Coordinates of C-alpha atoms in Angstrom, one line a residue:
M185 CA 57.6 -2.8 101.4
A186 CA 54.6 -4.9 100.8
D187 CA 52.5 -1.8 101.0
V188 CA 54.5 0.0 98.4
E189 CA 54.2 -3.0 96.0
K190 CA 50.5 -3.1 96.4
E191 CA 50.2 0.6 95.7
N192 CA 52.3 0.3 92.5
L193 CA 50.2 -2.6 91.3
K194 CA 47.0 -0.6 91.9
N195 CA 48.4 2.4 90.0
L196 CA 49.3 0.2 87.1
E197 CA 45.8 -1.3 86.9
E198 CA 44.2 2.1 86.9
K199 CA 46.5 3.2 84.0
Q200 CA 45.5 0.2 82.0
K201 CA 41.8 0.8 82.6
S202 CA 42.2 4.5 81.5
R203 CA 43.7 3.4 78.1
P204 CA 41.2 3.3 75.1
G205 CA 40.4 -0.1 73.7
T206 CA 41.4 -2.2 76.7
G207 CA 39.1 -4.3 78.9
S208 CA 39.3 -5.4 82.4
Q209 CA 41.7 -8.2 81.5
G210 CA 44.1 -5.9 79.8
K211 CA 43.1 -7.1 76.3
V212 CA 42.4 -4.7 73.5
S213 CA 38.8 -4.9 72.2
K214 CA 36.8 -3.1 69.5
P215 CA 34.1 -0.9 70.9
P216 CA 30.7 -2.1 69.9
S217 CA 28.5 -0.1 67.5
A218 CA 25.7 2.0 68.9
G219 CA 22.7 -0.1 69.7
S220 CA 24.5 -3.4 69.1
G221 CA 25.1 -6.3 71.4
P222 CA 28.4 -7.6 72.7
A223 CA 31.3 -7.7 70.4
S224 CA 31.5 -10.8 68.2
R225 CA 34.4 -13.0 67.5
P226 CA 36.9 -12.0 64.7
H227 CA 35.9 -13.0 61.2
S228 CA 37.8 -14.1 58.1
R229 CA 38.3 -12.2 54.9
T230 CA 35.9 -14.4 53.0
S231 CA 33.1 -14.3 55.5
P232 CA 30.7 -11.4 55.5
A233 CA 31.0 -8.8 58.2
P234 CA 28.4 -9.3 60.9
S235 CA 27.2 -5.7 60.6
R236 CA 26.4 -6.1 56.8
K237 CA 23.2 -7.6 55.7
S238 CA 23.0 -9.2 52.2
V239 CA 20.1 -8.7 49.8
S240 CA 19.0 -11.7 47.8
R241 CA 16.4 -12.3 45.0
N242 CA 14.8 -15.5 44.1
G243 CA 16.0 -16.9 40.8
S244 CA 19.0 -14.7 40.6
A245 CA 22.5 -16.1 40.4
R246 CA 23.9 -13.0 42.1
S247 CA 22.2 -12.7 45.5
S248 CA 24.2 -9.8 46.9
A249 CA 23.9 -6.4 45.2
K250 CA 25.8 -4.5 47.9
G251 CA 29.2 -3.3 46.7
R252 CA 28.3 -3.5 43.0
P253 CA 29.6 -0.4 41.2
G254 CA 26.6 1.6 39.9
S255 CA 23.9 -0.9 41.0
K256 CA 20.5 0.6 41.6
I257 CA 19.6 -2.2 43.9
S258 CA 22.4 -1.3 46.4
N259 CA 20.6 1.8 47.4
M260 CA 17.3 0.0 48.0
S261 CA 18.4 -2.1 51.1
G262 CA 17.4 -1.1 54.6
D263 CA 20.7 -2.0 56.2
V264 CA 22.1 -0.2 59.2
S265 CA 25.8 -0.1 58.5
D266 CA 28.8 1.5 60.0
Q267 CA 30.1 4.8 58.6
S268 CA 33.1 3.2 56.9
D269 CA 30.9 0.8 55.0
N270 CA 28.6 3.6 53.8
E271 CA 31.5 5.6 52.7
D272 CA 33.0 2.6 50.9
T273 CA 29.8 1.8 49.1
Q274 CA 29.3 5.4 48.1
S275 CA 32.8 5.8 46.7
K276 CA 32.4 2.5 44.7
T277 CA 29.1 3.7 43.3
T278 CA 30.6 7.0 42.3
M279 CA 33.5 5.2 40.7
G280 CA 31.1 2.9 38.8
E281 CA 29.1 5.9 37.5
G282 CA 32.2 7.7 36.5
D283 CA 33.5 4.6 34.6
G284 CA 30.3 4.5 32.6
E285 CA 29.2 1.1 33.9
G286 CA 25.4 1.7 34.5
S287 CA 22.9 -0.9 35.4
D288 CA 23.1 -2.1 31.8
G289 CA 26.2 -3.9 32.8
Y290 CA 24.3 -6.5 34.9
D291 CA 21.8 -9.0 33.6
T292 CA 18.9 -8.7 36.0
D293 CA 15.2 -8.9 35.4
L294 CA 14.4 -5.6 37.2
E295 CA 16.9 -3.7 35.1
I296 CA 15.4 -5.1 31.8
E297 CA 12.0 -3.9 32.8
D298 CA 13.2 -0.4 33.3
K299 CA 14.3 -0.2 29.7
R300 CA 11.6 -2.2 27.9
I301 CA 11.1 -1.1 24.2
E302 CA 7.6 -1.3 22.6
Y303 CA 7.2 -3.1 19.3
D304 CA 6.9 -0.8 16.4
S305 CA 4.2 -2.3 14.1
T306 CA 4.5 0.5 11.5
G307 CA 8.2 0.0 10.8
R308 CA 8.9 3.7 11.2
T309 CA 12.1 3.2 13.2
T310 CA 13.2 0.5 10.9
Y311 CA 12.7 2.7 7.9
K312 CA 14.7 5.6 9.3
E313 CA 17.6 3.2 10.2
A314 CA 17.4 1.6 6.7
C315 CA 17.6 5.0 5.0
K316 CA 20.6 5.8 7.1
Q317 CA 22.4 2.6 6.2
I318 CA 21.5 2.6 2.5
G319 CA 22.3 6.3 2.1
V320 CA 18.9 7.7 0.9
V321 CA 16.8 10.5 2.1
P322 CA 13.7 9.4 4.0
V323 CA 10.4 10.2 2.2
S324 CA 8.3 12.4 4.5
Y325 CA 5.1 11.3 2.8
F326 CA 5.8 7.7 3.6
L327 CA 6.5 8.5 7.2
R328 CA 3.2 10.4 7.5
H329 CA 1.1 7.7 6.0
M330 CA 2.7 4.5 7.3
Q331 CA -0.4 3.9 9.5
D332 CA -2.9 4.3 6.6
S333 CA -4.6 1.2 5.3
E334 CA -3.9 2.4 1.7
L335 CA -0.6 3.8 0.8
V336 CA -0.5 5.6 -2.6
M337 CA 3.1 6.7 -3.6
M338 CA 2.9 7.3 -7.3
H339 CA 5.5 9.4 -9.1
H340 CA 8.0 9.7 -6.2
G341 CA 11.1 8.7 -8.1
L342 CA 12.1 6.2 -5.4
G343 CA 14.5 4.1 -7.6
P344 CA 15.9 0.7 -6.5
L345 CA 17.5 2.0 -3.3
G346 CA 14.4 3.9 -2.2
A347 CA 12.4 0.8 -2.8
K348 CA 14.8 -1.2 -0.7
A349 CA 14.4 1.1 2.3
I350 CA 10.6 1.0 2.1
A351 CA 10.6 -2.8 1.6
T352 CA 12.7 -3.2 4.7
S353 CA 10.2 -1.3 6.9
L354 CA 7.1 -3.0 5.3
V355 CA 8.3 -6.5 6.3
T356 CA 6.8 -5.9 9.8
N357 CA 4.1 -3.3 8.9
T358 CA 0.6 -4.5 9.9
T359 CA -1.5 -1.5 8.9
I360 CA -1.0 -1.0 5.1
L361 CA -3.3 -3.3 3.2
K362 CA -3.1 -1.6 -0.3
L363 CA 0.3 -0.6 -1.7
N364 CA 0.6 1.6 -4.8
L365 CA 4.1 2.3 -6.1
R366 CA 3.2 3.2 -9.7
D367 CA 5.8 5.0 -11.8
N368 CA 8.8 5.0 -9.4
W369 CA 11.6 3.7 -11.6
L370 CA 12.1 0.7 -9.4
E371 CA 13.7 -1.3 -12.2
A372 CA 14.6 -5.0 -11.8
Q373 CA 16.4 -4.6 -8.5
G374 CA 13.7 -2.6 -6.9
G375 CA 11.1 -5.1 -8.0
K376 CA 13.2 -7.8 -6.4
Y377 CA 13.2 -5.9 -3.0
I378 CA 9.4 -5.6 -3.1
A379 CA 9.0 -9.2 -3.9
E380 CA 11.2 -10.3 -1.1
M381 CA 9.2 -8.1 1.3
L382 CA 5.9 -9.7 0.2
V383 CA 7.2 -13.1 1.0
E384 CA 7.3 -12.1 4.6
N385 CA 4.4 -9.6 4.8
C386 CA 1.0 -11.2 5.2
Y387 CA -1.2 -8.1 5.3
I388 CA -0.9 -6.4 1.9
H389 CA -3.6 -7.8 -0.4
D390 CA -3.6 -5.1 -3.2
L391 CA -0.4 -4.3 -5.1
D392 CA 0.3 -1.8 -7.9
L393 CA 3.8 -1.9 -9.4
S394 CA 2.8 -0.6 -12.9
Y395 CA 5.2 1.5 -15.1
N396 CA 8.4 0.8 -13.1
K397 CA 10.6 -0.6 -15.9
I398 CA 11.0 -3.9 -14.0
G399 CA 11.6 -5.8 -17.2
N400 CA 12.1 -9.5 -17.8
E401 CA 14.8 -9.8 -15.1
G402 CA 12.7 -8.3 -12.4
S403 CA 9.6 -10.4 -13.4
E404 CA 11.2 -13.6 -12.2
P405 CA 11.4 -12.8 -8.4
I406 CA 7.9 -11.3 -8.6
A407 CA 6.5 -14.4 -10.2
E408 CA 8.3 -16.7 -7.7
M409 CA 6.7 -14.6 -4.9
L410 CA 3.3 -14.9 -6.5
Q411 CA 3.6 -18.7 -6.6
D412 CA 3.8 -18.9 -2.8
N413 CA 1.9 -15.7 -1.7
S414 CA -1.5 -16.5 -0.1
T415 CA -2.5 -12.9 0.7
L416 CA -2.5 -10.8 -2.6
E417 CA -5.8 -10.6 -4.2
R418 CA -5.1 -7.9 -6.8
V419 CA -1.8 -7.3 -8.7
V420 CA -1.1 -4.6 -11.3
L421 CA 2.0 -5.1 -13.4
S422 CA 1.2 -3.1 -16.5
G423 CA 3.8 -1.1 -18.4
N424 CA 6.9 -2.9 -17.2
G425 CA 8.3 -4.1 -20.5
F426 CA 7.5 -7.8 -19.9
G427 CA 8.3 -10.0 -22.9
D428 CA 8.4 -13.7 -23.7
K429 CA 10.8 -14.5 -20.9
A430 CA 8.6 -12.8 -18.4
A431 CA 5.5 -14.5 -19.8
E432 CA 7.1 -17.9 -18.9
A433 CA 7.5 -16.8 -15.3
M434 CA 4.0 -15.2 -15.1
A435 CA 2.5 -18.3 -16.6
E436 CA 3.9 -20.4 -13.7
A437 CA 2.5 -17.8 -11.2
I438 CA -1.0 -17.8 -12.8
M439 CA -1.1 -21.6 -12.8
S440 CA 0.1 -22.0 -9.2
N441 CA -1.5 -19.0 -7.4
Q442 CA -4.9 -19.9 -5.9
K443 CA -5.6 -16.6 -4.1
M444 CA -5.2 -13.8 -6.7
E445 CA -8.5 -12.7 -8.1
E446 CA -7.4 -9.8 -10.3
M447 CA -4.3 -9.4 -12.5
D448 CA -3.3 -6.6 -14.9
L449 CA -0.6 -7.3 -17.4
S450 CA -1.6 -4.7 -19.9
H451 CA 0.8 -2.3 -21.8
N452 CA 3.6 -4.9 -21.9
E453 CA 5.4 -6.6 -24.8
F454 CA 3.8 -10.1 -24.8
G455 CA 3.9 -11.5 -28.3
E456 CA 3.0 -14.7 -30.1
V457 CA 5.2 -16.9 -27.9
S458 CA 3.9 -15.2 -24.8
G459 CA 0.3 -16.0 -25.8
E460 CA 1.2 -19.7 -26.2
L461 CA 2.7 -19.7 -22.7
L462 CA -0.1 -17.8 -21.0
G463 CA -3.0 -19.7 -22.7
P464 CA -2.6 -23.0 -20.9
A465 CA -2.0 -21.2 -17.6
I466 CA -5.3 -19.3 -17.9
A467 CA -7.0 -22.6 -18.6
E468 CA -5.6 -24.2 -15.4
N469 CA -6.3 -21.2 -13.1
S470 CA -9.3 -21.7 -10.9
Q471 CA -9.4 -18.5 -8.8
M472 CA -8.9 -15.5 -11.1
K473 CA -11.9 -13.4 -11.9
V474 CA -10.4 -10.3 -13.7
L475 CA -7.6 -10.5 -16.3
D476 CA -6.3 -7.6 -18.4
L477 CA -4.0 -8.4 -21.3
S478 CA -4.8 -5.3 -23.4
W479 CA -2.2 -3.3 -25.3
N480 CA 0.1 -6.2 -26.0
H481 CA 1.1 -8.0 -29.3
L482 CA -1.0 -11.2 -29.0
R483 CA -1.4 -12.4 -32.5
R484 CA -1.8 -15.6 -34.6
K485 CA -0.9 -18.7 -32.6
G486 CA -0.6 -16.6 -29.4
A487 CA -4.1 -15.2 -29.8
L488 CA -5.5 -18.7 -30.5
A489 CA -3.8 -20.1 -27.4
V490 CA -5.3 -17.4 -25.2
A491 CA -8.8 -18.0 -26.7
E492 CA -8.4 -21.7 -26.0
G493 CA -7.5 -20.9 -22.4
I494 CA -10.6 -18.8 -22.0
R495 CA -12.7 -21.6 -23.4
D496 CA -11.5 -24.0 -20.6
N497 CA -11.4 -21.4 -17.8
I498 CA -14.2 -21.6 -15.3
T499 CA -13.8 -18.5 -13.1
I500 CA -12.8 -15.4 -15.2
T501 CA -15.7 -12.9 -15.4
H502 CA -14.0 -9.9 -16.9
L503 CA -11.5 -10.2 -19.7
D504 CA -9.8 -7.3 -21.6
L505 CA -8.0 -8.2 -24.8
S506 CA -8.3 -4.8 -26.5
W507 CA -5.5 -3.3 -28.6
N508 CA -3.8 -6.5 -29.6
G509 CA -3.8 -8.2 -33.0
F510 CA -6.3 -11.1 -32.8
G511 CA -7.6 -10.6 -36.3
D512 CA -10.3 -12.7 -37.9
D513 CA -8.7 -16.0 -36.8
G514 CA -8.5 -14.8 -33.2
A515 CA -12.1 -13.6 -33.4
Q516 CA -13.3 -17.0 -34.6
A517 CA -11.4 -18.7 -31.7
I518 CA -13.1 -16.3 -29.3
G519 CA -16.4 -17.3 -30.8
E520 CA -15.7 -20.9 -30.2
A521 CA -14.7 -20.1 -26.6
L522 CA -18.0 -18.3 -26.0
K523 CA -19.9 -21.5 -26.9
S524 CA -18.3 -23.4 -24.0
N525 CA -17.5 -20.7 -21.5
K526 CA -20.3 -20.2 -18.9
T527 CA -18.7 -17.6 -16.6
L528 CA -17.4 -14.7 -18.8
E529 CA -19.6 -11.6 -18.3
V530 CA -17.5 -8.7 -19.8
L531 CA -15.3 -9.1 -22.9
D532 CA -13.4 -6.2 -24.6
M533 CA -12.2 -7.0 -28.1
S534 CA -11.8 -3.3 -29.2
N535 CA -9.2 -2.5 -31.9
N536 CA -8.1 -6.0 -32.8
R537 CA -8.1 -5.8 -36.6
I538 CA -11.4 -7.7 -36.8
S539 CA -13.1 -7.3 -40.2
T540 CA -16.7 -8.0 -41.1
E541 CA -16.0 -11.7 -41.6
G542 CA -14.3 -12.0 -38.2
A543 CA -17.2 -10.3 -36.5
V544 CA -19.7 -12.7 -38.1
L545 CA -17.5 -15.7 -36.9
L546 CA -17.4 -14.3 -33.4
A547 CA -21.2 -13.8 -33.4
K548 CA -21.7 -17.6 -33.8
G549 CA -20.6 -18.0 -30.3
L550 CA -23.2 -15.4 -29.1
I551 CA -26.0 -17.7 -30.5
E552 CA -25.2 -20.2 -27.8
N553 CA -23.8 -18.1 -25.0
D554 CA -26.1 -17.1 -22.1
A555 CA -23.6 -15.5 -19.7
L556 CA -22.0 -12.6 -21.5
R557 CA -23.5 -9.2 -20.5
V558 CA -21.1 -6.7 -22.1
L559 CA -19.3 -6.9 -25.4
K560 CA -17.0 -4.2 -26.7
M561 CA -15.8 -4.3 -30.3
G562 CA -15.3 -0.6 -31.1
K563 CA -12.5 0.7 -33.4
N564 CA -12.4 -2.5 -35.5
P565 CA -12.6 -2.3 -39.3
M566 CA -15.8 -4.4 -39.3
Q567 CA -18.1 -1.6 -40.6
S568 CA -21.9 -1.6 -40.3
A569 CA -22.2 -5.2 -41.7
G570 CA -20.0 -6.6 -38.9
C571 CA -22.1 -4.8 -36.2
Y572 CA -25.2 -6.2 -37.9
G573 CA -23.8 -9.7 -37.8
V574 CA -23.1 -9.5 -34.1
L575 CA -26.6 -8.1 -33.4
K576 CA -28.1 -10.9 -35.6
G577 CA -26.3 -13.5 -33.5
I578 CA -27.8 -12.1 -30.3
S579 CA -31.3 -12.0 -31.8
Q580 CA -31.1 -15.7 -32.5
N581 CA -30.4 -16.5 -28.8
P582 CA -33.6 -16.3 -26.7
N583 CA -31.5 -16.8 -23.5
S584 CA -29.0 -14.0 -24.3
A585 CA -27.9 -11.9 -21.3
V586 CA -26.3 -9.1 -23.3
Q587 CA -27.0 -5.7 -21.8
E588 CA -24.4 -3.5 -23.6
L589 CA -22.9 -3.5 -27.0
D590 CA -20.1 -1.1 -27.8
F591 CA -19.4 -0.4 -31.4
S592 CA -17.6 3.0 -30.8
D593 CA -16.2 4.7 -33.9
I594 CA -18.1 2.4 -36.3
L595 CA -20.8 4.0 -38.5
V596 CA -24.0 2.0 -38.8
N597 CA -26.7 2.2 -41.4
D598 CA -30.5 1.9 -41.4
D599 CA -30.5 -1.9 -41.6
F600 CA -28.7 -2.0 -38.3
D601 CA -31.2 0.5 -36.7
E602 CA -34.1 -1.6 -38.0
L603 CA -32.7 -4.8 -36.5
L604 CA -31.9 -3.1 -33.3
K605 CA -35.5 -2.2 -32.8
Q606 CA -36.5 -5.8 -33.1
V607 CA -33.8 -6.9 -30.7
K608 CA -35.0 -4.4 -28.1
E609 CA -38.3 -6.0 -28.0
M610 CA -36.6 -9.1 -26.8
L611 CA -33.9 -7.2 -24.7
P612 CA -35.5 -3.9 -23.6
A613 CA -32.5 -3.1 -21.3
L614 CA -30.0 -3.3 -24.2
L615 CA -27.6 -0.3 -24.5
T616 CA -25.8 0.0 -27.8
K617 CA -23.1 2.6 -28.7
T618 CA -22.1 3.4 -32.2
A619 CA -20.2 6.3 -33.8
E620 CA -21.6 9.6 -32.5
R621 CA -24.8 7.9 -31.3
V622 CA -26.0 5.9 -28.3
H623 CA -29.1 3.8 -28.6
G624 CA -30.5 4.1 -25.1
R625 CA -32.6 1.7 -23.1
G626 CA -35.6 3.7 -24.1
G627 CA -35.0 2.6 -27.7
A628 CA -34.3 6.0 -29.3
A629 CA -31.0 6.9 -30.8
K630 CA -29.3 10.0 -29.3
D631 CA -26.6 12.1 -30.9
F632 CA -23.5 12.4 -28.8
K633 CA -22.9 15.9 -30.1
K634 CA -26.2 17.1 -28.7
A635 CA -25.8 15.6 -25.3
K636 CA -25.7 18.1 -22.5
P637 CA -22.2 18.6 -21.1
R638 CA -21.6 17.6 -17.5
A639 CA -21.4 20.3 -14.9
D640 CA -17.8 21.3 -14.1
P641 CA -16.9 20.1 -10.5
M642 CA -14.5 23.0 -9.9
T643 CA -17.3 25.4 -10.6
K644 CA -19.5 23.7 -8.1
L645 CA -16.7 23.9 -5.5
K646 CA -16.2 27.7 -6.2
Q647 CA -20.0 28.3 -6.0
Y648 CA -20.0 26.6 -2.5
V649 CA -17.1 28.8 -1.4
E650 CA -18.7 32.0 -2.6
K651 CA -22.1 31.1 -1.1
N652 CA -20.6 30.6 2.4
N653 CA -18.3 33.6 2.3
L654 CA -15.1 31.5 2.4
R655 CA -11.8 31.4 0.7
L656 CA -10.8 28.3 -1.1
V657 CA -7.8 27.9 1.2
D658 CA -10.1 28.2 4.2
L659 CA -12.2 25.3 2.9
F660 CA -9.1 23.1 2.4
N661 CA -7.9 24.1 5.9
Q662 CA -11.1 22.5 7.3
F663 CA -10.4 19.3 5.4
D664 CA -6.8 19.2 6.6
K665 CA -7.1 17.1 9.8
D666 CA -3.4 16.8 10.6
K667 CA -2.6 20.4 9.7
S668 CA 0.2 19.4 7.3
M669 CA -0.7 22.1 4.7
S670 CA -1.7 19.3 2.4
V671 CA -4.9 17.3 2.0
T672 CA -5.0 13.6 1.0
R673 CA -7.6 12.3 -1.4
E674 CA -9.4 10.5 1.4
E675 CA -9.5 13.7 3.5
F676 CA -10.8 15.7 0.6
A677 CA -13.5 13.1 -0.2
Q678 CA -14.6 13.0 3.5
G679 CA -14.6 16.8 3.7
V680 CA -16.8 17.2 0.5
E681 CA -19.3 14.7 1.9
A682 CA -19.4 16.5 5.3
T683 CA -20.0 19.9 3.7
G684 CA -22.7 18.6 1.5
I685 CA -21.2 19.7 -1.9
D686 CA -23.2 18.0 -4.6
L687 CA -20.5 15.9 -6.5
T688 CA -21.0 12.6 -8.1
P689 CA -18.2 10.0 -7.7
D690 CA -17.1 10.7 -11.2
E691 CA -17.0 14.5 -10.7
L692 CA -15.1 14.0 -7.4
K693 CA -12.5 12.0 -9.2
R694 CA -12.2 14.6 -12.0
L695 CA -11.8 17.3 -9.5
L696 CA -9.1 15.4 -7.6
D697 CA -7.2 14.7 -10.8
T698 CA -7.4 18.4 -11.6
L699 CA -6.0 19.5 -8.3
D700 CA -3.5 16.8 -7.7
K701 CA -1.1 17.8 -10.4
D702 CA 1.8 15.5 -9.6
G703 CA -0.4 12.5 -8.8
D704 CA 1.1 11.8 -5.4
G705 CA -2.2 11.4 -3.7
E706 CA -2.0 14.8 -1.9
I707 CA -3.2 18.3 -2.7
E708 CA -0.8 21.0 -1.4
Y709 CA -2.6 24.2 -0.6
G710 CA 0.1 26.1 1.4
G711 CA 1.9 28.9 -0.4
V712 CA 1.9 28.5 -4.2
G713 CA 0.7 24.9 -4.1
E714 CA -1.3 22.7 -6.3
L715 CA -4.5 24.4 -5.2
V716 CA -3.4 27.7 -6.7
F717 CA -2.2 26.1 -10.0
G718 CA -5.5 24.1 -10.2
A719 CA -7.6 27.2 -9.8
Q720 CA -5.5 29.1 -12.3
A721 CA -5.9 26.2 -14.8
H722 CA -9.6 26.2 -14.3
Q723 CA -9.8 30.0 -14.9
E724 CA -7.8 29.7 -18.1
Q725 CA -10.2 26.9 -19.2
E726 CA -13.2 29.1 -18.5
R727 CA -11.7 32.0 -20.5
K728 CA -11.1 29.7 -23.5
M729 CA -14.7 28.4 -23.3
A730 CA -16.0 32.0 -23.1
K731 CA -14.0 33.0 -26.2
K732 CA -15.2 29.9 -28.1
K733 CA -18.8 30.7 -27.2
M734 CA -18.5 34.2 -28.4
K735 CA -17.1 33.1 -31.8
Q736 CA -20.0 30.7 -32.2
Q737 CA -22.5 33.4 -31.5
K738 CA -20.9 35.7 -34.0
S739 CA -20.9 33.0 -36.7
Q740 CA -24.6 32.3 -36.1
A741 CA -25.4 36.0 -36.3

């Protein structure tokens, strides 16, 4: 009996040993993983499994990346995990990607480095986004030239909204130094946008906002900007309909700004009150060197106030007061100013209703002045006697520095010619212009009508093309560096210099003005562009000149 019980017990132990997951003591145990040590004790839900290794990074609040849905870091660990863990991680990653939770959902330094965005110093991206939000079409010319040091955008019809988009992008632009937005119908609101931009931008030092209908309302934000701006050196605001209200704002700007060296306020509507406001400001300014107030309505008390401002100013070297209404009283005040002013070198008083008496009164200042080099008094009803009086004043000043006298459209008599010969003995370099004659530095009077006409620059260009067996379009293609089927004025000037075409700066400018019909700073030569129209216009001009020459020959015969 005992033997039977021993045998039954032995069979039972063998069966227990043959069952999977049981040890020698009859307890169920988890089989160890391949290559691992003895089985560890059971762990809690909150404690990490012994077979999983965590990945931690210094400075990160989240040390473990394993198990994060979509995390790139989870795939970088070198853990050896069981199959269930791998499958679990893979499924979670797949779910994370499917849910759209990329690495952007986690704030880690490595993920930020992967998507670093470079700073756009030109403002190109900002401009496109601004156009989209404002609802205007981006100007391709602006996008192509945002990296130029000089941006010329004349006659583009931007309007206030177009100006707003450009101003938004120029706030951060660091390449454009000269900005020309002439004739773009910016109006008051557009002028305000540009002014706000210039409060932030510290790179632009040359600004042209002429002929934009900014008006009195738009002048105020521009003037406020000028009071604080420490970058702008040249500002052109001509042709904007500025009146007495704008003059008050501009006077504050002129008085406060200590950086601006050149200001153009011509072709506006400044009257007598404006002159009384601007005069004291001119006297106080100690930085400006060039001031243009031509083509306004400065008369009577306004003219006297401006003259008094010039008398007390110590920095202005070039002053244009032409096409106003100074009259004889204003001319006398300018004469008094010339007695005291020691810096003014160029003065334009053309077409100011100055009679013979006014010219003589102005000449009294020339007797004592030893700084003025150029005096322009053409188109005044001063006649030959007035010209004689001015020349007499110069002759009585042994220290006179006058090099040029302009009496254009005023006929002079023999008395003037005789006095001029005497003055030239004292000032041999003096150049004097009168109606139809120029009294050169050699002393002889030359008739303008007999002067040899200047060579036509378009003809020189065509001669070069024919001599080198080229087409005009081929030449422009050589100038076109970016192959945009248009050539900027800068590219054209550089190309002309490189080819060796003999053009003076004046001839080059005339040629560019002929070819650049719309004045946008580019010459289009692709298809029926400005190049074709420019050549056709030149041919038409040549035909007219040929017909005129033939008529003259027939009349002489």
